[in-house]
Coordinates of C-alpha atoms and ligand atoms in Angstrom, one line a residue:
M1 CA -11.8 -6.6 28.3
T2 CA -12.8 -4.7 25.1
F3 CA -11.7 -4.5 21.5
L4 CA -11.6 -0.9 20.3
Y5 CA -11.8 0.1 16.6
K6 CA -10.5 3.5 15.5
A7 CA -10.7 4.0 11.7
N8 CA -13.3 4.5 9.0
T9 CA -16.7 4.5 10.8
V10 CA -18.8 3.1 8.0
R11 CA -16.5 0.0 7.8
G12 CA -16.3 0.0 11.6
I13 CA -20.1 -0.6 11.8
E14 CA -19.5 -3.7 9.6
W15 CA -16.7 -4.8 11.9
A16 CA -19.1 -4.5 14.8
R17 CA -21.6 -6.8 13.0
F18 CA -19.0 -9.5 12.3
F19 CA -17.7 -9.2 15.9
A20 CA -21.2 -9.7 17.3
E21 CA -21.6 -12.8 15.2
R22 CA -18.2 -14.4 15.6
A23 CA -17.0 -13.2 19.0
P24 CA -20.1 -12.3 21.1
D25 CA -18.1 -12.6 24.3
L26 CA -15.6 -9.9 23.3
P27 CA -17.2 -6.4 23.7
F28 CA -16.5 -4.3 20.6
R29 CA -16.4 -0.5 20.7
L30 CA -16.2 2.1 18.0
W31 CA -14.1 5.2 18.5
P32 CA -14.9 7.7 20.1
D33 CA -17.1 5.6 22.3
I34 CA -14.1 4.0 24.1
G35 CA -15.7 3.1 27.5
D36 CA -13.2 2.6 30.3
P37 CA -9.8 2.9 28.7
A38 CA -8.3 0.5 31.2
E39 CA -10.6 -2.2 29.7
V40 CA -9.1 -1.8 26.2
R41 CA -6.9 -4.8 25.5
Y42 CA -7.1 -4.8 21.7
L43 CA -6.9 -1.8 19.5
A44 CA -7.4 -1.8 15.7
V45 CA -6.4 1.6 14.3
W46 CA -5.4 3.5 11.1
K47 CA -4.1 6.7 12.8
P48 CA -3.1 5.9 16.4
P49 CA -4.1 8.2 19.2
D50 CA -1.2 10.5 20.3
D51 CA -0.5 9.1 23.7
I52 CA -1.5 5.5 23.1
A53 CA 0.4 3.9 26.1
A54 CA -0.9 6.4 28.7
T55 CA -4.4 6.4 27.3
F56 CA -4.7 2.6 27.2
P57 CA -2.5 1.2 30.0
N58 CA -3.6 -2.4 29.6
L59 CA -3.2 -3.0 25.9
D60 CA -2.3 -6.6 24.8
L61 CA -2.2 -6.1 21.0
V62 CA -2.4 -3.3 18.5
F63 CA -3.5 -3.9 14.9
S64 CA -3.0 -1.7 11.9
V65 CA -6.2 -1.8 9.9
G66 CA -4.0 -1.5 6.8
A67 CA -1.1 -3.4 5.4
G68 CA 1.3 -0.5 6.1
V69 CA 2.4 0.6 9.5
D70 CA 4.5 3.8 8.8
Q71 CA 1.7 5.8 10.5
F72 CA 2.8 4.3 13.8
D73 CA 5.6 5.7 16.0
V74 CA 6.5 2.3 17.4
S75 CA 8.7 4.0 20.1
K76 CA 5.4 5.1 21.7
L77 CA 4.1 1.5 22.0
P78 CA 5.3 -0.4 25.1
A79 CA 7.9 -3.0 24.1
H80 CA 5.6 -5.9 25.3
V81 CA 2.7 -4.8 23.0
P82 CA 3.0 -6.4 19.6
L83 CA 2.0 -4.4 16.5
V84 CA 0.3 -6.6 13.9
R85 CA -0.4 -5.4 10.3
M86 CA -3.5 -6.5 8.4
L87 CA -3.0 -9.7 6.4
E88 CA -6.4 -10.4 4.9
P89 CA -7.2 -11.5 1.3
G90 CA -9.3 -8.4 0.5
I91 CA -6.3 -6.1 0.6
T92 CA -4.3 -8.4 -1.8
E93 CA -7.2 -8.9 -4.2
T94 CA -8.0 -5.2 -4.5
M95 CA -4.3 -4.3 -4.9
V96 CA -3.8 -6.8 -7.7
Q97 CA -6.9 -5.3 -9.4
Y98 CA -5.6 -1.8 -9.1
V99 CA -2.0 -2.4 -10.2
T100 CA -3.2 -4.5 -13.2
M101 CA -5.5 -1.6 -14.1
A102 CA -2.7 1.0 -13.7
V103 CA -0.1 -1.1 -15.7
L104 CA -2.6 -1.7 -18.5
A105 CA -3.7 2.0 -18.5
L106 CA 0.0 3.1 -18.9
H107 CA 0.7 0.3 -21.4
R108 CA -2.3 1.3 -23.5
D109 CA -1.9 5.1 -23.1
L110 CA -5.2 5.7 -21.3
I111 CA -4.0 9.0 -19.9
Q112 CA -3.4 10.3 -23.4
F113 CA -6.8 9.0 -24.6
I114 CA -8.5 10.8 -21.8
A115 CA -6.8 14.1 -22.8
Q116 CA -7.6 13.5 -26.5
Q117 CA -11.3 12.9 -25.7
Q118 CA -11.4 16.1 -23.7
A119 CA -9.9 18.0 -26.7
Q120 CA -12.2 16.1 -29.1
V121 CA -9.2 14.6 -30.9
W122 CA -9.6 11.4 -32.9
R123 CA -6.1 10.0 -33.2
E124 CA -4.7 6.5 -33.1
I125 CA -1.7 5.7 -30.8
Q126 CA 0.6 3.0 -32.0
V127 CA 0.1 -0.1 -29.9
T128 CA 3.3 -1.7 -28.4
S129 CA 3.2 -5.4 -27.8
A130 CA 3.2 -6.6 -24.2
A131 CA 6.3 -8.6 -24.9
K132 CA 8.2 -5.3 -25.5
R133 CA 6.9 -3.6 -22.3
R134 CA 8.9 -4.5 -19.3
V135 CA 7.3 -4.2 -15.9
G136 CA 9.3 -4.0 -12.7
V137 CA 8.0 -4.1 -9.2
M138 CA 9.9 -2.6 -6.2
G139 CA 9.2 -4.6 -3.1
L140 CA 8.6 -8.3 -3.4
G141 CA 6.5 -8.8 -0.3
L142 CA 3.0 -10.1 0.0
L143 CA 1.5 -7.5 -2.4
G144 CA 4.5 -7.2 -4.8
Q145 CA 4.4 -11.0 -5.4
A146 CA 0.6 -11.1 -5.8
V147 CA 0.7 -8.3 -8.3
L148 CA 3.4 -9.9 -10.4
D149 CA 1.4 -13.2 -10.3
G150 CA -1.6 -11.3 -11.5
L151 CA 0.3 -9.7 -14.4
K152 CA 1.7 -13.0 -15.7
S153 CA -1.1 -13.7 -18.1
F154 CA -0.6 -10.5 -20.1
G155 CA 2.9 -11.4 -21.5
F156 CA 4.9 -8.5 -20.1
P157 CA 8.5 -9.4 -19.3
L158 CA 8.4 -9.2 -15.5
A159 CA 11.1 -8.2 -13.0
G160 CA 11.2 -7.5 -9.2
W161 CA 13.6 -5.7 -6.9
N162 CA 13.8 -6.5 -3.2
R163 CA 16.0 -6.1 -0.1
S164 CA 16.7 -9.8 0.4
P165 CA 16.9 -12.2 -2.6
R166 CA 13.7 -13.8 -3.9
S167 CA 13.1 -16.5 -6.5
I168 CA 9.8 -16.2 -8.4
E169 CA 9.0 -18.3 -11.4
G170 CA 8.7 -16.1 -14.5
V171 CA 10.2 -13.0 -12.8
S172 CA 13.7 -11.8 -13.0
C173 CA 14.6 -11.0 -9.4
Y174 CA 17.2 -8.4 -8.3
A175 CA 18.3 -7.9 -4.7
G176 CA 19.9 -5.0 -2.8
N177 CA 21.0 -1.5 -3.7
G178 CA 23.9 -2.8 -5.8
A179 CA 21.4 -4.4 -8.2
L180 CA 19.0 -1.5 -8.4
P181 CA 20.6 0.2 -11.5
E182 CA 20.4 -3.1 -13.5
F183 CA 16.8 -3.6 -12.5
L184 CA 15.9 0.0 -13.4
A185 CA 17.7 0.0 -16.8
Q186 CA 15.3 -2.7 -18.0
T187 CA 12.0 -1.4 -16.6
D188 CA 9.5 0.4 -18.8
I189 CA 6.7 0.5 -16.2
L190 CA 7.9 0.8 -12.6
V191 CA 5.6 -0.1 -9.7
C192 CA 6.4 0.9 -6.2
L193 CA 5.1 -1.5 -3.5
L194 CA 7.7 -0.8 -0.9
P195 CA 7.0 -0.1 2.8
L196 CA 7.9 3.4 3.9
T197 CA 11.0 3.4 6.0
D198 CA 14.1 5.6 6.5
E199 CA 15.7 3.6 3.7
T200 CA 12.9 4.0 1.2
R201 CA 11.7 7.6 1.9
G202 CA 12.3 9.6 -1.3
I203 CA 13.5 6.6 -3.2
L204 CA 11.5 7.7 -6.3
N205 CA 13.6 10.7 -7.2
A206 CA 15.4 12.3 -10.1
S207 CA 18.4 10.1 -9.8
L208 CA 16.3 6.9 -9.9
F209 CA 14.2 8.2 -12.8
A210 CA 17.4 8.9 -14.8
Q211 CA 18.3 5.3 -14.6
L212 CA 15.0 4.1 -16.2
P213 CA 14.7 3.9 -20.0
P214 CA 13.7 7.3 -21.5
G215 CA 9.9 7.9 -21.3
A216 CA 9.3 5.1 -18.7
R217 CA 6.1 5.1 -16.7
L218 CA 5.5 5.0 -13.0
V219 CA 2.9 3.5 -10.7
N220 CA 3.1 4.6 -7.0
V221 CA 0.9 2.5 -4.7
G222 CA 3.4 2.5 -1.8
R223 CA 3.3 5.8 0.1
G224 CA 3.3 9.4 -0.9
A225 CA 6.7 10.0 0.8
H226 CA 8.4 7.4 -1.4
L227 CA 8.1 10.0 -4.2
V228 CA 9.9 13.3 -4.5
E229 CA 7.0 15.1 -6.1
A230 CA 8.9 18.0 -7.6
D231 CA 11.3 15.5 -9.3
L232 CA 8.3 13.7 -10.8
I233 CA 6.9 16.9 -12.3
A234 CA 10.4 17.8 -13.7
A235 CA 10.9 14.3 -15.1
L236 CA 7.5 14.5 -16.9
E237 CA 8.3 17.9 -18.3
R238 CA 11.6 16.7 -19.7
G239 CA 10.3 13.4 -21.1
V240 CA 12.4 11.4 -18.6
L241 CA 9.1 9.8 -17.7
S242 CA 6.0 9.9 -19.9
A243 CA 3.2 9.2 -17.4
A244 CA 2.3 8.3 -13.9
V245 CA -0.5 6.7 -12.0
L246 CA -0.5 7.7 -8.3
D247 CA -2.7 6.4 -5.6
V248 CA -0.8 8.1 -2.8
A249 CA 0.6 11.6 -2.1
E250 CA 2.8 13.3 0.4
A251 CA -0.1 15.3 1.8
E252 CA -3.5 13.5 1.8
P253 CA -6.0 14.7 0.9
L254 CA -4.1 16.5 -1.9
P255 CA -4.1 20.3 -1.3
A256 CA -6.4 22.2 -3.7
D257 CA -3.5 24.0 -5.4
H258 CA -1.3 20.9 -5.9
P259 CA 0.1 20.5 -9.5
F260 CA -0.9 16.8 -9.6
W261 CA -4.6 17.7 -9.9
N262 CA -4.5 19.1 -13.4
H263 CA -1.3 17.5 -14.7
P264 CA -2.0 16.0 -18.2
R265 CA 0.2 13.0 -17.6
I266 CA -0.8 12.0 -14.1
L267 CA -3.8 9.8 -13.3
L268 CA -4.6 10.2 -9.6
T269 CA -6.7 8.2 -7.2
P270 CA -7.4 9.1 -3.5
H271 CA -5.4 6.4 -1.7
N272 CA -7.9 3.8 -2.8
A273 CA -5.8 1.1 -4.5
S274 CA -6.8 -1.5 -2.0
M275 CA -9.2 -1.7 0.9
T276 CA -9.5 -3.9 3.9
T277 CA -12.5 -6.1 3.8
P278 CA -14.3 -6.1 7.2
E279 CA -15.4 -9.7 7.2
T280 CA -12.0 -11.2 6.5
A281 CA -10.3 -8.6 8.6
V282 CA -12.4 -9.6 11.6
D283 CA -11.5 -13.3 10.9
F284 CA -7.8 -12.4 10.8
V285 CA -8.0 -10.3 14.0
L286 CA -9.8 -13.0 16.0
D287 CA -7.4 -15.6 14.8
T288 CA -4.5 -13.4 15.8
I289 CA -6.0 -12.8 19.3
A290 CA -6.4 -16.5 19.7
R291 CA -2.8 -17.1 18.7
H292 CA -1.6 -14.4 21.1
R293 CA -3.6 -16.0 24.0
R294 CA -1.9 -19.4 23.2
G295 CA 1.5 -17.8 23.0
E296 CA 1.9 -18.7 19.3
A297 CA 3.7 -16.7 16.5
M298 CA 1.4 -14.2 14.9
P299 CA 1.6 -13.7 11.1
G300 CA 1.8 -10.0 10.2
R301 CA 3.7 -9.1 13.4
V302 CA 5.7 -6.0 12.7
D303 CA 9.5 -6.1 13.2
R304 CA 10.1 -2.9 15.1
E305 CA 13.7 -2.6 14.0
R306 CA 12.9 -2.9 10.3
G307 CA 9.8 -0.8 10.6
Y308 CA 7.5 -3.1 8.6
Ligands
NDP1 P1 5.5 -6.7 2.9 O1 6.1 -6.4 4.3 O2 4.9 -8.0 2.7 O3 6.7 -6.5 1.8 C1 7.6 -5.5 1.8 C2 8.7 -5.9 0.9 O4 9.5 -4.7 0.6 C3 9.6 -7.0 1.4 O5 9.7 -8.0 0.5 C4 10.9 -6.3 1.8 O6 12.0 -7.1 1.6 C5 10.9 -5.2 0.7 N1 11.7 -4.0 1.2 C6 11.6 -3.4 2.4 N2 12.6 -2.4 2.5 C7 13.3 -2.5 1.3 C8 14.4 -1.8 0.8 N3 15.0 -0.8 1.5 N4 14.9 -2.1 -0.4 C9 14.3 -3.1 -1.1 N5 13.2 -3.9 -0.7 C10 12.7 -3.5 0.5 O7 4.5 -5.5 2.6 P2 3.2 -5.6 1.6 O8 3.7 -6.2 0.3 O9 2.1 -6.2 2.3 O10 2.9 -4.0 1.4 C11 3.9 -3.2 0.9 C12 3.4 -1.7 1.1 O11 2.3 -1.4 0.2 C13 2.9 -1.4 2.5 O12 3.9 -1.1 3.4 C14 2.1 -0.1 2.2 O13 3.0 1.0 2.3 C15 1.7 -0.2 0.7 N6 0.2 -0.4 0.6 C16 -0.5 0.6 0.0 C17 -1.8 0.4 -0.2 C18 -2.6 1.4 -0.9 O14 -3.9 1.4 -0.9 N7 -2.0 2.3 -1.7 C19 -2.6 -0.7 0.4 C20 -1.7 -1.7 1.0 C21 -0.4 -1.5 1.2 P3 12.6 -8.1 2.8 O15 11.5 -9.0 3.1 O16 13.8 -8.7 2.1 O17 13.0 -7.2 3.9
OXD2 C1 -2.7 0.1 3.6 C2 -3.2 1.2 2.9 O1 -1.5 0.2 4.1 O2 -4.5 1.2 2.6 O3 -3.3 -1.0 3.8 O4 -2.5 2.1 2.5

């Protein structure tokens, strides 16, 4: 019986160290050193191998090493093998840091200051009070809620939009497609923290941008495919939006000739908003394996129908 890890190798070496300490009886293997595939019961993976079921016929559990699972084609996973996404505090902590940084950067015009510095321009930009900058988060799951909580101390009016209704102190909550226009109409900085599903693919498009107040700002930390990239470029050109911070892109790494690289109103990071922390990830994985063996419910288990 082995545990196989197939993701970033540098972090995999750390996983191996924590496994050796905390579960010395469960052999840990680092891809591509898979050993006997029939022995692999547990697989932690970012990009799943093509023919997962045939390659590993005796899987008990599959983990996504990230919070998102859109990279999995769940129809290729046997029905009896649960897929569990990563629920560990490092992802949440780093996402809260990143979105706070992005919202403050957009609020305080950092992208313009970077351009001014490059052009050796010394010019003040009028400061807007936080009370007048409304921040709205799409997706009120684990990360959306943590991000809103982290933003509370700055004084921004906060709102959130979600599929099912939520009630969060200090946050105006909107639910369902019918409430989306109302949510958008009062959002100056929009943060996307949705999972990527058939319903949310391309949701950040021209029609949505047109429902935001003119010159609104965008943070996309969900997935690249949430955004219609050509619509963002057009919205920035026309002043429908004034700036964007993007952590994700349709094609990653971003192709060399992509217009985002040199766009003066886009701040880009390489899908780095949050990162799984090996130590706490190993604790989560071992706890989940123990729950599975005891036949208990497993937090983070993906609902195959919903796709997240
Ligand atoms: P959760 O599953 O906890 O939350 C997802 C939320 O989105 C739920 O509240 C869900 O509502 C809501 N939602 C789903 N579909 C819709 C819809 N069609 N309309 C409105 N709301 C919807 O996920 P997390 O918060 O942990 O993560 C969110 C996403 O963030 C991940 O899927 C991943 O894509 C992205 N991510 C990006 C990272 C990065 O580094 N850039 C790192 C980590 C995550 P309900 O519960 O009512 O269904
Ligand atoms: C994740 C990610 O889903 O890093 O965790 O994107």
